[in-house]
mmCIF file of C-alpha atoms in Angstrom:
data_model
loop_
_atom_site.group_PDB
_atom_site.id
_atom_site.type_symbol
_atom_site.label_atom_id
_atom_site.label_comp_id
_atom_site.label_asym_id
_atom_site.label_seq_id
_atom_site.Cartn_x
_atom_site.Cartn_y
_atom_site.Cartn_z
ATOM 1 C CA MET A 1 3.355 14.724 -24.260
ATOM 2 C CA SER A 2 2.187 14.275 -20.676
ATOM 3 C CA LEU A 3 3.002 11.337 -18.456
ATOM 4 C CA LEU A 4 0.102 9.546 -16.801
ATOM 5 C CA ALA A 5 1.223 7.576 -13.757
ATOM 6 C CA PHE A 6 -0.143 4.082 -13.285
ATOM 7 C CA PRO A 7 -2.843 4.407 -10.592
ATOM 8 C CA ALA A 8 -1.432 3.553 -7.184
ATOM 9 C CA ASP A 9 -4.332 1.313 -6.259
ATOM 10 C CA ARG A 10 -3.584 -0.919 -9.262
ATOM 11 C CA ARG A 11 0.050 -1.583 -8.369
ATOM 12 C CA THR A 12 -0.750 -5.102 -7.209
ATOM 13 C CA SER A 13 2.790 -6.261 -6.507
ATOM 14 C CA ASP A 14 3.539 -3.177 -4.366
ATOM 15 C CA ILE A 15 0.217 -3.522 -2.545
ATOM 16 C CA ARG A 16 0.847 -7.183 -1.738
ATOM 17 C CA ARG A 17 4.453 -6.511 -0.753
ATOM 18 C CA CYS A 18 3.401 -3.822 1.718
ATOM 19 C CA ALA A 19 0.550 -5.893 3.142
ATOM 20 C CA LYS A 20 2.840 -8.891 3.608
ATOM 21 C CA ALA A 21 5.420 -6.757 5.379
ATOM 22 C CA LEU A 22 2.796 -5.161 7.622
ATOM 23 C CA LEU A 23 1.450 -8.587 8.577
ATOM 24 C CA GLN A 24 4.908 -9.457 9.875
ATOM 25 C CA LEU A 25 5.603 -6.175 11.692
ATOM 26 C CA ASN A 26 4.133 -4.726 14.858
ATOM 27 C CA GLY A 27 3.983 -1.393 16.645
ATOM 28 C CA GLU A 28 6.659 1.164 15.926
ATOM 29 C CA GLU A 29 8.426 -1.104 13.451
ATOM 30 C CA ALA A 30 5.233 -1.242 11.340
ATOM 31 C CA ASN A 31 4.834 2.535 11.661
ATOM 32 C CA ARG A 32 8.410 3.138 10.494
ATOM 33 C CA PHE A 33 7.945 0.800 7.546
ATOM 34 C CA TRP A 34 4.729 2.536 6.467
ATOM 35 C CA ARG A 35 6.148 6.056 6.861
ATOM 36 C CA SER A 36 9.181 5.040 4.811
ATOM 37 C CA GLU A 37 6.986 3.543 2.087
ATOM 38 C CA MET A 38 4.821 6.646 1.888
ATOM 39 C CA ALA A 39 7.830 8.979 1.872
ATOM 40 C CA GLY A 40 9.370 7.019 -1.010
ATOM 41 C CA PHE A 41 6.010 6.978 -2.765
ATOM 42 C CA ALA A 42 5.769 10.783 -2.555
ATOM 43 C CA VAL A 43 9.366 11.260 -3.714
ATOM 44 C CA ARG A 44 8.824 9.052 -6.774
ATOM 45 C CA LEU A 45 5.620 10.817 -7.794
ATOM 46 C CA THR A 46 7.142 14.248 -7.203
ATOM 47 C CA ALA A 47 10.059 13.271 -9.447
ATOM 48 C CA GLN A 48 7.513 12.353 -12.133
ATOM 49 C CA GLY A 49 6.120 15.887 -11.901
ATOM 50 C CA MET A 50 2.886 15.084 -10.081
ATOM 51 C CA ASP A 51 1.362 17.890 -8.009
ATOM 52 C CA GLN A 52 0.796 17.539 -4.261
ATOM 53 C CA GLY A 53 -2.967 17.210 -4.566
ATOM 54 C CA GLU A 54 -2.678 14.252 -6.907
ATOM 55 C CA ILE A 55 0.086 12.707 -4.789
ATOM 56 C CA SER A 56 -2.233 12.869 -1.785
ATOM 57 C CA ARG A 57 -5.050 11.311 -3.783
ATOM 58 C CA GLN A 58 -2.829 8.503 -5.062
ATOM 59 C CA ALA A 59 -1.441 7.899 -1.557
ATOM 60 C CA ALA A 60 -4.984 7.554 -0.202
ATOM 61 C CA LEU A 61 -5.879 5.108 -2.982
ATOM 62 C CA PHE A 62 -2.745 3.076 -2.282
ATOM 63 C CA MET A 63 -3.364 3.054 1.470
ATOM 64 C CA HIS A 64 -6.934 1.896 0.920
ATOM 65 C CA ALA A 65 -5.754 -0.888 -1.406
ATOM 66 C CA VAL A 66 -3.199 -2.076 1.180
ATOM 67 C CA GLN A 67 -5.899 -2.035 3.869
ATOM 68 C CA MET A 68 -8.182 -4.130 1.651
ATOM 69 C CA GLU A 69 -5.347 -6.599 1.065
ATOM 70 C CA LEU A 70 -4.776 -6.844 4.822
ATOM 71 C CA GLN A 71 -8.494 -7.425 5.417
ATOM 72 C CA LEU A 72 -8.471 -10.184 2.810
ATOM 73 C CA ALA A 73 -5.476 -11.814 4.480
ATOM 74 C CA PHE A 74 -7.208 -11.696 7.871
ATOM 75 C CA ALA A 75 -10.448 -13.100 6.409
ATOM 76 C CA ILE A 76 -8.588 -15.995 4.796
ATOM 77 C CA ASP A 77 -6.760 -16.669 8.054
ATOM 78 C CA ASP A 78 -10.042 -16.593 10.013
ATOM 79 C CA GLU A 79 -11.629 -18.974 7.514
ATOM 80 C CA ARG A 80 -8.715 -21.396 7.811
ATOM 81 C CA ASN A 81 -8.870 -21.278 11.591
ATOM 82 C CA ALA A 82 -12.637 -21.838 11.615
ATOM 83 C CA SER A 83 -12.376 -24.910 9.422
ATOM 84 C CA ALA A 84 -9.491 -26.417 11.414
#
C-alpha cells in the first residue's frame, strides 16, 4: 500500500496561516519564517518517504498557493481602502 500525500496547495489552513504570518512580518524576520516553514515542510515529506523531485514540486505548489492568498489579502485591503 502506498501513501499519497495530500497536495500541498490544498492545505488551506496551512496556506492561510503562512500568509497571515507573512502579512505581519517584514524583511529578515519574514525570510526566517519562510525558510523555517519550508525546511519543516521538506522534513515532513521526507519522513513520509517522498522523493526530492516530488518534494520540490509540492513546495512550489505550496509557495504559489501562499502567494495567491497574499495577493487576495492585498486586493481585499485595497478594495476596503478605495471604498473608505
